[in-house]
Amino acid sequence: MERHSLPDDEATDSTRGRRPRRRTVLIATALVLSVAAGTGVAAQSGLLSFADGCTGSAVRIDLAASPDIAPAVRAVADDARSNNVTSDGRCVDVRVDARENYEIADGLATGTSAPDYEVWLPDSDVWVERALDAGDGVALTPAGNAATTPVTLAAVPSAGKRLGWPEKTYTWAELTATAAGKDALRLGAADPARSATGLLAFSSVVGSTREEDPDSDTRIAATAEALAERVSESDGQVVRSLVRGASENARGNEAVFLTEQAAFVHNSADDGGSDLQLFYPTDAAPVLNYPLNLVNEPDLTTEESRAAMRFISLLSEDGPQRTMAEHGFRTGHSVVPGGLVRTAGGRAPQPFALTNAQPPASDMVDETLGMWTVTVQDARLTVVVDTSNSMAGPVPERGGESRMDVTKTSMLQTLARFTPADEVGLWGFAAGLDGAKDFRKLSETAPLGERAKDGATHRESLSDAVSALAPVATGSAAATGMYDTTLAAFKEAQSSYVSGKCNAVIILTGGPDTDTTARTSLMTELRKLADPRRPVPLIAIAVGPEANREEMDEVARITGGAGYEVSDPAEIQAVMIEAIMSVGGTKR
């Protein structure tokens, strides 16, 4: 991983790591940011007025903030309200609500919750990308960064002593290696599916381990499994999981992935807890960069947009930046504060002043999250296979074998990779396949290791069901019943959702479905049903050129899934594994 200058040098870089899909900031917005310190032109315009009083009613702005930075931003907002900070002569009334980052990101991505705030301040671009990648239902306009804090490894004193703190330094790979083998360190983390700290730390572990050993996926999987044994649901809980004394939580974690700011808050508290000691990896640490975003900015009134930008510009001024520093954040107004680092648990020669690295690439984050999900969670998959006549067509690359035959071979190979605890079910579909229904359930979704009364495992009976699949000549070749079947399978998978597993529906189809009415109805229903608390991504795989991947992708993305295409059904195994990993970001 690349090492960079002080984190503070880049604290206001709002576009780093972002994708070009995002709307650009309006010229007026850019003007407000460029004169954040206040200029004569801006003051005359009324955008940055500092009047002694307010005229008319205050402009209310709701700001949803990451729980860790919410107290600092709320203090700035309260101070601004007390001092009658104005925009166009009207007081700016900013109300700050602490909201979990993953809940907002998933709500925006699926469209299941309409934003009730004008500004969003998550702790990382990870959540912004998640919200944007899953659909175009929300417009997010970048508006700078509020602060930064590096991701570190925090250890209780006894563990820090064993690791040689502060003199001994480590790479990410070396630190996490201490969690394996004899006398293993009890290492914990917040769930990477819910915590940017946990996700970025684990991404750093993956990158560092691969750099040391290209053939290291087994080691990475072992690290993930070790972390999974001691994972916490949130950043707040991971701090409470630490050992606090000989009798209290004696089997708690000895070290956790934690931000410098969270360690600062913990060590500042007068609650009798042990002071944490921080290790800053020598191969650089990722940072949480707290990106500010206007939400659906085109829909805001002129007064709301200006008031929001007035407050955002205020956050970059000296007073508010001091407030951020008092809460343990690094800012763009100073070098790395020695007092902050000491309170958080950093000491030389730990490289705390050289910890800023470019955020991991989006595809690296996606891969890491998928790897985490596949490694630590059992799968619960309903596989829905097209049994219409479109699957009878030959596959030139396979010596004339039919799409169905090659698909079955690939599915059986994939099935062999799942564990006994993984749950898999099988449906078949074709227009009019089962009387008035276009689908038929061929095998219940159940653990592969489960045994029936005759002693056969579910894996064995499911393999028999896959082997028996055959194309049927029913209904119209242009209306396969895929859309009606997809809705039925999604509803059942959601109603039987199992928390803690990778729940998904996989659709394999070899032909198009031109029933546009059914497609419109399906998309409408999915938008109503998609629930970030019970995510069931659709993974749609087009087998051959007749199936429309673009249309399938549009449908699947409503649920947080995606559409794929394979020209050779033999590729299905690789695509299914890739697809399951790629939807890791939506798992609970």
mmCIF file of C-alpha atoms in Angstrom, residues 60-267:
data_model
loop_
_atom_site.group_PDB
_atom_site.id
_atom_site.type_symbol
_atom_site.label_atom_id
_atom_site.label_comp_id
_atom_site.label_asym_id
_atom_site.label_seq_id
_atom_site.Cartn_x
_atom_site.Cartn_y
_atom_site.Cartn_z
ATOM 1 C CA ARG A 60 -34.369 24.387 8.959
ATOM 2 C CA ILE A 61 -31.730 21.937 7.710
ATOM 3 C CA ASP A 62 -31.683 18.319 8.836
ATOM 4 C CA LEU A 63 -28.283 16.633 8.809
ATOM 5 C CA ALA A 64 -27.848 12.881 9.199
ATOM 6 C CA ALA A 65 -24.392 12.185 10.618
ATOM 7 C CA SER A 66 -22.294 9.156 11.466
ATOM 8 C CA PRO A 67 -22.699 8.463 15.219
ATOM 9 C CA ASP A 68 -19.021 9.133 15.977
ATOM 10 C CA ILE A 69 -18.934 12.628 14.460
ATOM 11 C CA ALA A 70 -22.512 13.626 15.317
ATOM 12 C CA PRO A 71 -21.648 15.090 18.770
ATOM 13 C CA ALA A 72 -18.997 17.398 17.285
ATOM 14 C CA VAL A 73 -21.246 18.552 14.428
ATOM 15 C CA ARG A 74 -24.143 19.025 16.849
ATOM 16 C CA ALA A 75 -21.934 21.262 19.007
ATOM 17 C CA VAL A 76 -21.105 23.383 15.949
ATOM 18 C CA ALA A 77 -24.788 23.561 15.000
ATOM 19 C CA ASP A 78 -25.815 24.596 18.515
ATOM 20 C CA ASP A 79 -23.139 27.276 18.554
ATOM 21 C CA ALA A 80 -24.237 28.546 15.146
ATOM 22 C CA ARG A 81 -27.818 28.749 16.360
ATOM 23 C CA SER A 82 -26.778 30.635 19.504
ATOM 24 C CA ASN A 83 -24.703 33.096 17.484
ATOM 25 C CA ASN A 84 -27.430 33.699 14.894
ATOM 26 C CA VAL A 85 -25.398 32.470 11.915
ATOM 27 C CA THR A 86 -27.420 33.464 8.879
ATOM 28 C CA SER A 87 -27.882 32.776 5.206
ATOM 29 C CA ASP A 88 -29.521 35.530 3.154
ATOM 30 C CA GLY A 89 -30.425 37.229 6.416
ATOM 31 C CA ARG A 90 -32.309 34.236 7.812
ATOM 32 C CA CYS A 91 -30.954 32.185 10.695
ATOM 33 C CA VAL A 92 -29.641 28.739 9.871
ATOM 34 C CA ASP A 93 -31.219 26.100 12.104
ATOM 35 C CA VAL A 94 -29.306 22.833 11.625
ATOM 36 C CA ARG A 95 -30.605 19.763 13.453
ATOM 37 C CA VAL A 96 -28.146 16.869 13.673
ATOM 38 C CA ASP A 97 -29.370 13.301 13.947
ATOM 39 C CA ALA A 98 -26.940 10.423 14.573
ATOM 40 C CA ARG A 99 -27.750 7.670 12.073
ATOM 41 C CA GLU A 100 -26.022 4.386 11.321
ATOM 42 C CA ASN A 101 -24.111 4.682 8.062
ATOM 43 C CA TYR A 102 -25.034 1.284 6.638
ATOM 44 C CA GLU A 103 -28.745 1.804 7.307
ATOM 45 C CA ILE A 104 -28.805 5.076 5.371
ATOM 46 C CA ALA A 105 -26.698 3.670 2.529
ATOM 47 C CA ASP A 106 -28.918 0.609 2.152
ATOM 48 C CA GLY A 107 -32.083 2.696 2.388
ATOM 49 C CA LEU A 108 -30.875 5.048 -0.355
ATOM 50 C CA ALA A 109 -29.658 2.159 -2.505
ATOM 51 C CA THR A 110 -32.927 0.243 -2.429
ATOM 52 C CA GLY A 111 -35.223 3.255 -2.378
ATOM 53 C CA THR A 112 -37.070 1.814 0.608
ATOM 54 C CA SER A 113 -36.755 4.979 2.674
ATOM 55 C CA ALA A 114 -37.164 8.529 1.416
ATOM 56 C CA PRO A 115 -34.476 10.861 2.800
ATOM 57 C CA ASP A 116 -35.794 13.077 5.592
ATOM 58 C CA TYR A 117 -32.565 15.114 5.678
ATOM 59 C CA GLU A 118 -30.874 17.569 3.346
ATOM 60 C CA VAL A 119 -27.251 16.775 4.249
ATOM 61 C CA TRP A 120 -25.637 13.387 4.823
ATOM 62 C CA LEU A 121 -22.325 13.013 6.667
ATOM 63 C CA PRO A 122 -21.218 9.347 6.775
ATOM 64 C CA ASP A 123 -17.811 8.339 8.057
ATOM 65 C CA SER A 124 -16.507 7.082 4.699
ATOM 66 C CA ASP A 125 -16.933 7.174 0.934
ATOM 67 C CA VAL A 126 -17.637 3.448 1.247
ATOM 68 C CA TRP A 127 -21.260 4.259 2.097
ATOM 69 C CA VAL A 128 -21.622 6.888 -0.616
ATOM 70 C CA GLU A 129 -20.456 4.393 -3.223
ATOM 71 C CA ARG A 130 -22.852 1.767 -1.867
ATOM 72 C CA ALA A 131 -25.763 4.183 -2.096
ATOM 73 C CA LEU A 132 -24.875 5.227 -5.644
ATOM 74 C CA ASP A 133 -23.874 1.868 -7.083
ATOM 75 C CA ALA A 134 -27.159 0.136 -6.407
ATOM 76 C CA GLY A 135 -29.311 2.561 -8.370
ATOM 77 C CA ASP A 136 -30.015 6.093 -9.508
ATOM 78 C CA GLY A 137 -32.819 6.882 -7.116
ATOM 79 C CA VAL A 138 -30.896 9.497 -5.159
ATOM 80 C CA ALA A 139 -28.603 12.345 -6.184
ATOM 81 C CA LEU A 140 -25.665 13.008 -3.893
ATOM 82 C CA THR A 141 -23.671 16.184 -4.427
ATOM 83 C CA PRO A 142 -20.199 16.141 -2.826
ATOM 84 C CA ALA A 143 -19.473 19.164 -0.651
ATOM 85 C CA GLY A 144 -16.092 18.617 0.969
ATOM 86 C CA ASN A 145 -14.973 16.701 4.034
ATOM 87 C CA ALA A 146 -15.530 17.478 7.691
ATOM 88 C CA ALA A 147 -12.516 15.687 9.225
ATOM 89 C CA THR A 148 -10.412 12.528 9.059
ATOM 90 C CA THR A 149 -9.191 9.806 11.384
ATOM 91 C CA PRO A 150 -6.889 6.852 10.646
ATOM 92 C CA VAL A 151 -7.840 3.223 11.163
ATOM 93 C CA THR A 152 -5.493 1.458 13.587
ATOM 94 C CA LEU A 153 -5.215 -1.570 15.815
ATOM 95 C CA ALA A 154 -5.967 -0.797 19.464
ATOM 96 C CA ALA A 155 -4.702 -3.092 22.222
ATOM 97 C CA VAL A 156 -5.299 -3.211 25.957
ATOM 98 C CA PRO A 157 -2.050 -2.667 27.966
ATOM 99 C CA SER A 158 -1.375 -6.346 28.630
ATOM 100 C CA ALA A 159 -1.674 -7.185 24.943
ATOM 101 C CA GLY A 160 0.293 -4.104 23.941
ATOM 102 C CA LYS A 161 3.134 -5.236 26.179
ATOM 103 C CA ARG A 162 3.146 -8.689 24.587
ATOM 104 C CA LEU A 163 3.276 -7.067 21.142
ATOM 105 C CA GLY A 164 6.170 -4.799 22.161
ATOM 106 C CA TRP A 165 4.310 -1.478 22.074
ATOM 107 C CA PRO A 166 5.371 1.168 21.238
ATOM 108 C CA GLU A 167 8.857 0.222 20.012
ATOM 109 C CA LYS A 168 7.902 -2.713 17.799
ATOM 110 C CA THR A 169 6.117 -1.940 14.532
ATOM 111 C CA TYR A 170 4.126 -4.210 12.240
ATOM 112 C CA THR A 171 2.519 -4.444 8.838
ATOM 113 C CA TRP A 172 -1.203 -5.199 8.701
ATOM 114 C CA ALA A 173 -0.421 -8.802 7.786
ATOM 115 C CA GLU A 174 1.982 -9.183 10.723
ATOM 116 C CA LEU A 175 -0.480 -7.687 13.189
ATOM 117 C CA THR A 176 -3.307 -10.016 12.229
ATOM 118 C CA ALA A 177 -0.975 -13.020 12.165
ATOM 119 C CA THR A 178 -0.836 -12.617 15.941
ATOM 120 C CA ALA A 179 -4.478 -13.699 16.051
ATOM 121 C CA ALA A 180 -3.592 -17.193 14.812
ATOM 122 C CA GLY A 181 -1.535 -20.024 16.248
ATOM 123 C CA LYS A 182 -0.329 -20.720 19.760
ATOM 124 C CA ASP A 183 -0.934 -17.980 22.336
ATOM 125 C CA ALA A 184 -3.133 -16.179 19.808
ATOM 126 C CA LEU A 185 -4.180 -12.631 20.519
ATOM 127 C CA ARG A 186 -7.933 -12.299 20.962
ATOM 128 C CA LEU A 187 -8.569 -9.933 18.055
ATOM 129 C CA GLY A 188 -11.987 -8.448 17.367
ATOM 130 C CA ALA A 189 -13.579 -6.150 14.818
ATOM 131 C CA ALA A 190 -16.848 -4.489 13.955
ATOM 132 C CA ASP A 191 -18.750 -6.317 11.227
ATOM 133 C CA PRO A 192 -17.261 -5.184 7.871
ATOM 134 C CA ALA A 193 -20.762 -5.295 6.384
ATOM 135 C CA ARG A 194 -21.831 -2.593 8.859
ATOM 136 C CA SER A 195 -18.613 -0.772 9.715
ATOM 137 C CA ALA A 196 -16.277 1.148 7.414
ATOM 138 C CA THR A 197 -13.588 0.775 10.082
ATOM 139 C CA GLY A 198 -13.914 -2.997 10.025
ATOM 140 C CA LEU A 199 -14.132 -3.114 6.234
ATOM 141 C CA LEU A 200 -11.152 -0.842 5.546
ATOM 142 C CA ALA A 201 -9.039 -2.627 8.145
ATOM 143 C CA PHE A 202 -9.856 -6.018 6.655
ATOM 144 C CA SER A 203 -9.170 -4.634 3.141
ATOM 145 C CA SER A 204 -5.763 -3.520 4.421
ATOM 146 C CA VAL A 205 -5.145 -6.989 5.855
ATOM 147 C CA VAL A 206 -6.030 -8.579 2.503
ATOM 148 C CA GLY A 207 -3.797 -6.198 0.533
ATOM 149 C CA SER A 208 -0.893 -6.510 2.949
ATOM 150 C CA THR A 209 -1.104 -10.307 3.130
ATOM 151 C CA ARG A 210 -1.220 -10.675 -0.646
ATOM 152 C CA GLU A 211 1.750 -8.359 -1.011
ATOM 153 C CA GLU A 212 3.770 -10.602 1.279
ATOM 154 C CA ASP A 213 2.446 -13.833 -0.244
ATOM 155 C CA PRO A 214 0.527 -13.859 -3.577
ATOM 156 C CA ASP A 215 -0.850 -17.329 -2.761
ATOM 157 C CA SER A 216 -2.320 -16.251 0.538
ATOM 158 C CA ASP A 217 -6.073 -16.661 0.161
ATOM 159 C CA THR A 218 -6.040 -19.553 2.652
ATOM 160 C CA ARG A 219 -4.364 -17.318 5.247
ATOM 161 C CA ILE A 220 -6.849 -14.553 4.530
ATOM 162 C CA ALA A 221 -9.784 -16.933 4.941
ATOM 163 C CA ALA A 222 -8.316 -18.127 8.250
ATOM 164 C CA THR A 223 -8.006 -14.511 9.415
ATOM 165 C CA ALA A 224 -11.616 -13.835 8.435
ATOM 166 C CA GLU A 225 -12.795 -16.914 10.312
ATOM 167 C CA ALA A 226 -10.815 -15.890 13.406
ATOM 168 C CA LEU A 227 -12.294 -12.392 13.289
ATOM 169 C CA ALA A 228 -15.787 -13.775 12.762
ATOM 170 C CA GLU A 229 -15.546 -15.568 16.099
ATOM 171 C CA ARG A 230 -15.161 -12.209 17.861
ATOM 172 C CA VAL A 231 -17.059 -9.822 15.577
ATOM 173 C CA SER A 232 -19.304 -7.061 16.956
ATOM 174 C CA GLU A 233 -22.333 -5.603 15.230
ATOM 175 C CA SER A 234 -21.224 -1.974 15.466
ATOM 176 C CA ASP A 235 -18.241 0.276 16.173
ATOM 177 C CA GLY A 236 -19.687 1.137 19.578
ATOM 178 C CA GLN A 237 -20.037 -2.501 20.555
ATOM 179 C CA VAL A 238 -16.510 -3.392 19.499
ATOM 180 C CA VAL A 239 -15.112 -0.989 22.101
ATOM 181 C CA ARG A 240 -17.284 -2.578 24.783
ATOM 182 C CA SER A 241 -15.970 -6.014 23.781
ATOM 183 C CA LEU A 242 -12.506 -5.235 25.164
ATOM 184 C CA VAL A 243 -11.089 -6.782 28.316
ATOM 185 C CA ARG A 244 -11.509 -4.321 31.178
ATOM 186 C CA GLY A 245 -10.036 -6.132 34.142
ATOM 187 C CA ALA A 246 -9.320 -9.453 35.769
ATOM 188 C CA SER A 247 -12.954 -10.184 36.557
ATOM 189 C CA GLU A 248 -14.987 -8.097 34.114
ATOM 190 C CA ASN A 249 -15.272 -9.428 30.540
ATOM 191 C CA ALA A 250 -12.196 -11.571 31.203
ATOM 192 C CA ARG A 251 -12.600 -13.381 27.902
ATOM 193 C CA GLY A 252 -13.158 -10.186 25.968
ATOM 194 C CA ASN A 253 -11.044 -8.982 23.085
ATOM 195 C CA GLU A 254 -7.456 -7.998 23.773
ATOM 196 C CA ALA A 255 -7.178 -5.948 20.581
ATOM 197 C CA VAL A 256 -9.605 -4.545 18.016
ATOM 198 C CA PHE A 257 -9.564 -2.645 14.757
ATOM 199 C CA LEU A 258 -10.439 0.899 15.826
ATOM 200 C CA THR A 259 -10.063 4.477 14.666
ATOM 201 C CA GLU A 260 -7.750 6.873 16.394
ATOM 202 C CA GLN A 261 -10.755 9.050 17.210
ATOM 203 C CA ALA A 262 -12.647 6.199 18.885
ATOM 204 C CA ALA A 263 -9.553 5.377 20.947
ATOM 205 C CA PHE A 264 -9.275 9.071 21.897
ATOM 206 C CA VAL A 265 -12.864 9.083 23.163
ATOM 207 C CA HIS A 266 -12.347 5.808 25.051
ATOM 208 C CA ASN A 267 -9.122 6.925 26.695
#
